[in-house]
CSV table of C-alpha atoms and ligand atoms in Angstrom, one decimal:
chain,number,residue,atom,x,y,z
A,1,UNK,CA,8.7,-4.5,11.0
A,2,UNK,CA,10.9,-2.4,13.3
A,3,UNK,CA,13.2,-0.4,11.6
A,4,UNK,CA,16.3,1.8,13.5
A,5,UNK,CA,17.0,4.7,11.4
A,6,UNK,CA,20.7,6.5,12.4
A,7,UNK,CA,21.0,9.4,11.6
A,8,UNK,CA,22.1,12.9,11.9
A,9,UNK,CA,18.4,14.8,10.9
A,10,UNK,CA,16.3,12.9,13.3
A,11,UNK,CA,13.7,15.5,12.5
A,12,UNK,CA,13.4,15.4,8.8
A,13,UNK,CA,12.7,10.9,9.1
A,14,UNK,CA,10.3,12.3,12.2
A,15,UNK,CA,7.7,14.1,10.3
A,16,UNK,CA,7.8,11.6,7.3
A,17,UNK,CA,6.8,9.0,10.3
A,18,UNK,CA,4.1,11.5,10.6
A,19,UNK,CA,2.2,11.6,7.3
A,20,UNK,CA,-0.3,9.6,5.4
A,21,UNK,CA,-0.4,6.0,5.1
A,22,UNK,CA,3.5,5.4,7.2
A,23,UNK,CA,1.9,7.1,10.2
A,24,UNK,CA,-1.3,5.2,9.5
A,25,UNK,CA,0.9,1.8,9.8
A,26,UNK,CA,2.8,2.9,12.8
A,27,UNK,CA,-0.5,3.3,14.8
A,28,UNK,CA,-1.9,0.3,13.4
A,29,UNK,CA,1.3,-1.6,14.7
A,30,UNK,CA,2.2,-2.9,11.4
A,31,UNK,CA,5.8,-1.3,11.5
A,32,UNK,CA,7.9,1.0,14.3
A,33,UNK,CA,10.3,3.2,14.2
A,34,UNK,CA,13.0,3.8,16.3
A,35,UNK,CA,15.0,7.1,14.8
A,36,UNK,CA,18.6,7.8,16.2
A,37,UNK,CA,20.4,11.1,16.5
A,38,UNK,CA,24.0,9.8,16.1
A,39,UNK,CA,24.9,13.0,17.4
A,40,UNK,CA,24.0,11.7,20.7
A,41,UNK,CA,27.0,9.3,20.4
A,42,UNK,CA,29.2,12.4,19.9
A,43,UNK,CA,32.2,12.1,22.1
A,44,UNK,CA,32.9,15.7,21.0
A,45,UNK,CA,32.1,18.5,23.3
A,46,UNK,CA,30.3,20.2,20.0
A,47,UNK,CA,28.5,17.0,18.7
A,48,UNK,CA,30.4,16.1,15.9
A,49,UNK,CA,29.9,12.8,14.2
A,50,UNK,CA,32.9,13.5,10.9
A,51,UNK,CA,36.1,14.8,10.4
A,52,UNK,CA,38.6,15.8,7.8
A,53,UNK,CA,39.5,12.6,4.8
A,54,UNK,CA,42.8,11.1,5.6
A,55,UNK,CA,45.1,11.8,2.4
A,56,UNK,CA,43.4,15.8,2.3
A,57,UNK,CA,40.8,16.8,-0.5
A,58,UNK,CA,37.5,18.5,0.0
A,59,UNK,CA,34.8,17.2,2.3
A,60,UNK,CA,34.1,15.5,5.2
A,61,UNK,CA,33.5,11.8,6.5
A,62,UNK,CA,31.3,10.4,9.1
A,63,UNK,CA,33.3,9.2,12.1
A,64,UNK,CA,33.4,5.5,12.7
A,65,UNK,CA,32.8,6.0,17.1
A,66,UNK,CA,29.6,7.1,16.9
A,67,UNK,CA,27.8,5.0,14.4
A,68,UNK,CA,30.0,1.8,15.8
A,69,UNK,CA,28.2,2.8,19.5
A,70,UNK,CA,25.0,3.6,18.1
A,71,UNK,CA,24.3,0.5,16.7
A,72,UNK,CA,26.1,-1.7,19.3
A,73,UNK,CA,23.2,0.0,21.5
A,74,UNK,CA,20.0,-1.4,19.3
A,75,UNK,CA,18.4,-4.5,20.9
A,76,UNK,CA,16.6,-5.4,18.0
A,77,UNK,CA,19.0,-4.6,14.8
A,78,UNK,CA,18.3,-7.2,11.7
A,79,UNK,CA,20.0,-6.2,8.7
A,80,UNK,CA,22.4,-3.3,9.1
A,81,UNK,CA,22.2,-1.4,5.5
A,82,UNK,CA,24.1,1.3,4.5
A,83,UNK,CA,22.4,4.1,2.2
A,84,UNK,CA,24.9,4.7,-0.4
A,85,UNK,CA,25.3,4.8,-4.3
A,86,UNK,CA,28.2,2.4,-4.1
A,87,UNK,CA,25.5,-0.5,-3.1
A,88,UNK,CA,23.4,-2.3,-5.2
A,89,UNK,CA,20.6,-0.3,-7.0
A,90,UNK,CA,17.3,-1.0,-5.1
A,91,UNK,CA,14.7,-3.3,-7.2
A,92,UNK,CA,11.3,-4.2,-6.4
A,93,UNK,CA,12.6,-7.9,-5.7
A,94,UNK,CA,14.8,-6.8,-2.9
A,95,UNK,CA,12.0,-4.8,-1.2
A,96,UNK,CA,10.1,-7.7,-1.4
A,97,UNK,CA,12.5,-9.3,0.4
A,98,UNK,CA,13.4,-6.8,2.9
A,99,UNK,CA,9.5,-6.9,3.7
A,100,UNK,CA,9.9,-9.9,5.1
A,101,UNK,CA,12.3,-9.2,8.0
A,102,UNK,CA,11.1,-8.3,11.6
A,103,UNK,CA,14.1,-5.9,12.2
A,104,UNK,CA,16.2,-3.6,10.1
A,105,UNK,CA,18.7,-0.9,10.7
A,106,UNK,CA,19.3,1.6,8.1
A,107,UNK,CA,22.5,3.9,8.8
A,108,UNK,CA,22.4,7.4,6.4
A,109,UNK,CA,25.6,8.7,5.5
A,110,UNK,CA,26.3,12.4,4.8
A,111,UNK,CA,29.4,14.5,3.9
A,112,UNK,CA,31.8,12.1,1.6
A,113,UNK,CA,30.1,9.1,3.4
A,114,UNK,CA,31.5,7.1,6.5
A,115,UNK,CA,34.8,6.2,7.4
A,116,UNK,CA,35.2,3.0,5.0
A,117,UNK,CA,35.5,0.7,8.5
A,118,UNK,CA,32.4,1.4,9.1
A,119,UNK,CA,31.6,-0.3,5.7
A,120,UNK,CA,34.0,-2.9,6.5
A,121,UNK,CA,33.3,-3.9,9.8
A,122,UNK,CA,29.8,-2.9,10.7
A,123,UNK,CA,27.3,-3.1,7.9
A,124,UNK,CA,25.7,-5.9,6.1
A,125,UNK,CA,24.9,-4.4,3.0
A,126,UNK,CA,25.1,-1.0,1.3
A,127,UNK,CA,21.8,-0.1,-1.0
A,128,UNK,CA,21.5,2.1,-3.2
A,129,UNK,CA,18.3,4.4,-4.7
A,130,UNK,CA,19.9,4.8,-7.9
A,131,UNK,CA,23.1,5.5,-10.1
A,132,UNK,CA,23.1,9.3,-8.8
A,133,UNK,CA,24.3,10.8,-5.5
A,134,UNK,CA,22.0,13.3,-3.2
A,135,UNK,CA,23.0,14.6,-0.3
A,136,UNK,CA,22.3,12.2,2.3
A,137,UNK,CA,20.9,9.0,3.2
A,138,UNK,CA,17.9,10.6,4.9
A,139,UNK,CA,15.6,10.8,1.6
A,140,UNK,CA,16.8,7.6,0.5
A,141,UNK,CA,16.2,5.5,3.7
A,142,UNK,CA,12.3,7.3,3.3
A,143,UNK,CA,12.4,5.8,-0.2
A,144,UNK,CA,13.3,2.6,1.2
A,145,UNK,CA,10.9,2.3,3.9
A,146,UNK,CA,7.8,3.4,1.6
A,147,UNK,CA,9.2,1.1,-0.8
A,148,UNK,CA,9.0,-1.8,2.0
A,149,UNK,CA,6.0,-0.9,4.4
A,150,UNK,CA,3.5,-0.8,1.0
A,151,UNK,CA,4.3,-4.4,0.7
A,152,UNK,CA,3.7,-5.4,4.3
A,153,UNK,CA,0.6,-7.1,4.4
A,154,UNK,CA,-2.4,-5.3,5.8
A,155,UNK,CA,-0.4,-1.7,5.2
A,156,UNK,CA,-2.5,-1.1,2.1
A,157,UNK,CA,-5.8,-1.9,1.8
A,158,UNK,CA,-6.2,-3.8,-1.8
A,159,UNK,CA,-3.3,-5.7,-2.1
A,160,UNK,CA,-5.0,-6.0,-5.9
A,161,UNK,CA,-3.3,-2.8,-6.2
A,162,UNK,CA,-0.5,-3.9,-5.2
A,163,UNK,CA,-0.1,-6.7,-7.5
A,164,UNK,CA,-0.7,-4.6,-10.9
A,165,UNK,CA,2.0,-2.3,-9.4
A,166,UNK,CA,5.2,-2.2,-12.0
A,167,UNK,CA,7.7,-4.3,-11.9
A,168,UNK,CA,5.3,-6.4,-9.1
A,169,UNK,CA,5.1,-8.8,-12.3
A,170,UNK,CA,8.3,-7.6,-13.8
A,171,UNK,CA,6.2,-5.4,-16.1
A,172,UNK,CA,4.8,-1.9,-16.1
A,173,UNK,CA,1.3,-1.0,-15.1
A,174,UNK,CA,-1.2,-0.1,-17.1
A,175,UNK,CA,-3.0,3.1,-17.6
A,176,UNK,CA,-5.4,4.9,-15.4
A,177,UNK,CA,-7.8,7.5,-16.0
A,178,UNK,CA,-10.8,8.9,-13.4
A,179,UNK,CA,-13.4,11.2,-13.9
A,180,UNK,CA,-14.4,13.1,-15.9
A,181,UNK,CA,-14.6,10.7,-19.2
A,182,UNK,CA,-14.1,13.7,-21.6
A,183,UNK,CA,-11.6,16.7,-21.0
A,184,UNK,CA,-11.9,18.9,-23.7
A,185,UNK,CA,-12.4,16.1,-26.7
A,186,UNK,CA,-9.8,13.6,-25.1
A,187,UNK,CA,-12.1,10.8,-24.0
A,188,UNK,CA,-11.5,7.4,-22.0
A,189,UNK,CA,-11.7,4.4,-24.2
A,190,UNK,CA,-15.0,3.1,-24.5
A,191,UNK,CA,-14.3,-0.2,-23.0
A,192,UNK,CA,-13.2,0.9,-19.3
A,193,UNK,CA,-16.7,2.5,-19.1
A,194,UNK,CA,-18.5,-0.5,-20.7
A,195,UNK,CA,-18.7,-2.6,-16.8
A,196,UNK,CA,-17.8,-5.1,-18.9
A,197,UNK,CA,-15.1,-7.0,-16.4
A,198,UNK,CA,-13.5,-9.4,-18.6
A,199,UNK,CA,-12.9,-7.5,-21.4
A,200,UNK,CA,-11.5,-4.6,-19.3
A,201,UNK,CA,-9.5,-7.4,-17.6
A,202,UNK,CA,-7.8,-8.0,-21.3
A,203,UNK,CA,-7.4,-4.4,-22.1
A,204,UNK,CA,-5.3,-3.7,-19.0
A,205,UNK,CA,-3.2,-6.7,-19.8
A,206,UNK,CA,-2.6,-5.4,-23.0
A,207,UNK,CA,-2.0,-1.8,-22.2
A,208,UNK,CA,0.3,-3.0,-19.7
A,209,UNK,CA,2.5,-5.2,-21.9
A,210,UNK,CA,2.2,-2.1,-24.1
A,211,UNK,CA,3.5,0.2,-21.8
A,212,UNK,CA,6.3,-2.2,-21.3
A,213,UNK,CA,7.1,-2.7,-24.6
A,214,UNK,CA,7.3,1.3,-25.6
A,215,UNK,CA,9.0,2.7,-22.5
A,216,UNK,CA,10.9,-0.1,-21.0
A,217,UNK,CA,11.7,-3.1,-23.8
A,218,UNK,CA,14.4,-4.6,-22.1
A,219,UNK,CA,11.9,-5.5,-18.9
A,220,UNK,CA,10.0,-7.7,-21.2
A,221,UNK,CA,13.1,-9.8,-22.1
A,222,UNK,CA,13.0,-11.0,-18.3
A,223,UNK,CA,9.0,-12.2,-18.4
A,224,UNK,CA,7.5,-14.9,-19.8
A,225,UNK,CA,5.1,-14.2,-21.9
A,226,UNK,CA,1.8,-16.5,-22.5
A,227,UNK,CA,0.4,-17.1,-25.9
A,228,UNK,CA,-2.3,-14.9,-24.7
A,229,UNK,CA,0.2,-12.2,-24.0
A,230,UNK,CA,2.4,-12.9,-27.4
A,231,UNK,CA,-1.2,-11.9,-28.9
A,232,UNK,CA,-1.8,-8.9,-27.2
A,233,UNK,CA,1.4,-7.4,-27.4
A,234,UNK,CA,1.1,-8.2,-31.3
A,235,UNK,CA,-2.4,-5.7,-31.4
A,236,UNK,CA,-0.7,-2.9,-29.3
A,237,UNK,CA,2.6,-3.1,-31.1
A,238,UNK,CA,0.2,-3.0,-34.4
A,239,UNK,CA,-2.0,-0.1,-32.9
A,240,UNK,CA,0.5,2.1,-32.0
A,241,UNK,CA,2.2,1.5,-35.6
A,242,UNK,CA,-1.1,2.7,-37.1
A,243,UNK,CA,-1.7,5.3,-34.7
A,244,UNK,CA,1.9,6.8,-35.6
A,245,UNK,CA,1.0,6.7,-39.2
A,246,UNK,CA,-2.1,9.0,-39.1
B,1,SAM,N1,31.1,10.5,-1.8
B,1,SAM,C1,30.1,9.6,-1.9
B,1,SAM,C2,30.3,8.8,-3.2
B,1,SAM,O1,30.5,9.5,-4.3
B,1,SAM,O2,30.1,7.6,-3.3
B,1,SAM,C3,28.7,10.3,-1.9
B,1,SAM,C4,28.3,10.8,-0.6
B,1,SAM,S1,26.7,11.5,-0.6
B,1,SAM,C5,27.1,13.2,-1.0
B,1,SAM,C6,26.3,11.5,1.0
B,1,SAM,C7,25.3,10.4,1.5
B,1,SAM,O3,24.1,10.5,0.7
B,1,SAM,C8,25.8,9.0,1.3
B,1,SAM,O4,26.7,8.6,2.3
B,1,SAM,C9,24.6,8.2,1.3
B,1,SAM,O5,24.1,7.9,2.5
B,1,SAM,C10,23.6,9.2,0.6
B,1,SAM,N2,23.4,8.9,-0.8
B,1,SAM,C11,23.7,9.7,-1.8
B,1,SAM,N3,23.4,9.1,-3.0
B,1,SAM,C12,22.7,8.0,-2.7
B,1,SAM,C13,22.1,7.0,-3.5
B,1,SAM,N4,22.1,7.0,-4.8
B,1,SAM,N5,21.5,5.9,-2.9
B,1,SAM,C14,21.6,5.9,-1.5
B,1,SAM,N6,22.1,6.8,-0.7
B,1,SAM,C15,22.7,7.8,-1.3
């Protein structure tokens, strides 16, 4: 995967292409990353890539020039998407998607956004990270890529990780715990310590339909369920009743 990353903080995508397991896939060739300074397209004597919002107000917007010539100068571009909380909230689906392409260019707005032509004319698809606005696109495009590059495979080393991930299944995953077994009285449950692989196979499934069920009901309305599962669920919901109880 190549992505091309405009933006105004070249710096601030440049370190996070220099940490832990996204510079690990850049030296291992799985993805690249070719990071713009759209101030380099400036045609303004003091770099300046926005101006003032026709029809007055507060704020400023991203000139359409720069970004229009930036992009017209990537050889490779793929997808051009537009970080923005007007696009469509990002889902595990789309990344999994999105992992599939060779290219992709992701513009980051900042200020009041960019000049709505640039919308318009030059971008494929505006994503969102969420219904909530930050600052800029820089952090969202970093979700975006870490959200993407996990699923490219090879990137991570046991793609059985991967798998139980949430929504990977459209359900949550289940719980972990490491060492030590007891902290202060609050033990592990018996069973993950028993090596016993099937039955800690079922009480993952269980936990994870569990978790599910008490934090996010409305995912499970989206899954189908197996008899198997139906069951499970049943204990858990049961179990936490009594647990409530005491
Ligand atoms: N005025 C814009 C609006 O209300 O729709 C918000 C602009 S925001 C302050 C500046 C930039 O941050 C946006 O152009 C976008 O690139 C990025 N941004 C902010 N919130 C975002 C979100 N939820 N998802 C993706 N990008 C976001």
């Amino acid at each position: 995967m190549n992505y091309n990353i405009i933006t105004i903080f070249p710096e601030l995508v440049n370190m996070f292409a220099k940490t832990g397991f996204i510079k690990r896939a850049m030296e291992k060739d799985y993805i690249d990353m070719n990071i713009i300074d759209l101030r380099s397209y400036s045609n303004n004597k003091h770099n300046r890539v926005d101006d003032k919002s026709y029809g007055g107000g507060p704020g400023m917007v991203m000139l359409y020039e720069p970004i229009h010539s930036s992009i017209k100068d990537i050889k490779n571009k793929g997808s051009v998407l537009y970080l923005s909380p007007q696009g469509k909230p990002l889902t595990q689906q789309k990344l999994k998607n999105l992992s599939l392409e060779d290219n992709l260019t992701i513009l980051c707005g900042r200020y009041e956004g960019v000049d709505q032509r640039v919308i318009d004319n030059l971008v494929d698809e505006e994503v969102s990270i969420g219904d909530y606005v930050i600052s800029g696109g820089e952090s969202a495009c970093m979700v975006l890529m870490e959200g993407i590059t996990r699923l490219i495979p090879g990137v991570v080393d046991d793609i059985e990780s991967i798998k139980q991930d949430s929504f990977q299944a459209g359900i949550l995953d289940h719980p972990h715990y490491t060492k030590p077994e007891n902290i202060e009285g609050m033990a592990i449950p018996d069973v993950l310590a028993s090596g016993n692989h099937q039955k800690i196979e079922i009480w993952r499934r269980k936990h994870a339909l569990g978790a599910t069920w008490l934090k996010r009901p409305e995912l499970l309305k989206n899954v189908k369920l197996s008899k198997e599962d139906d069951k499970l669920l049943k204990e858990y919901i049961l179990e936490h009743e009594q647990n409530e109880q005491k």
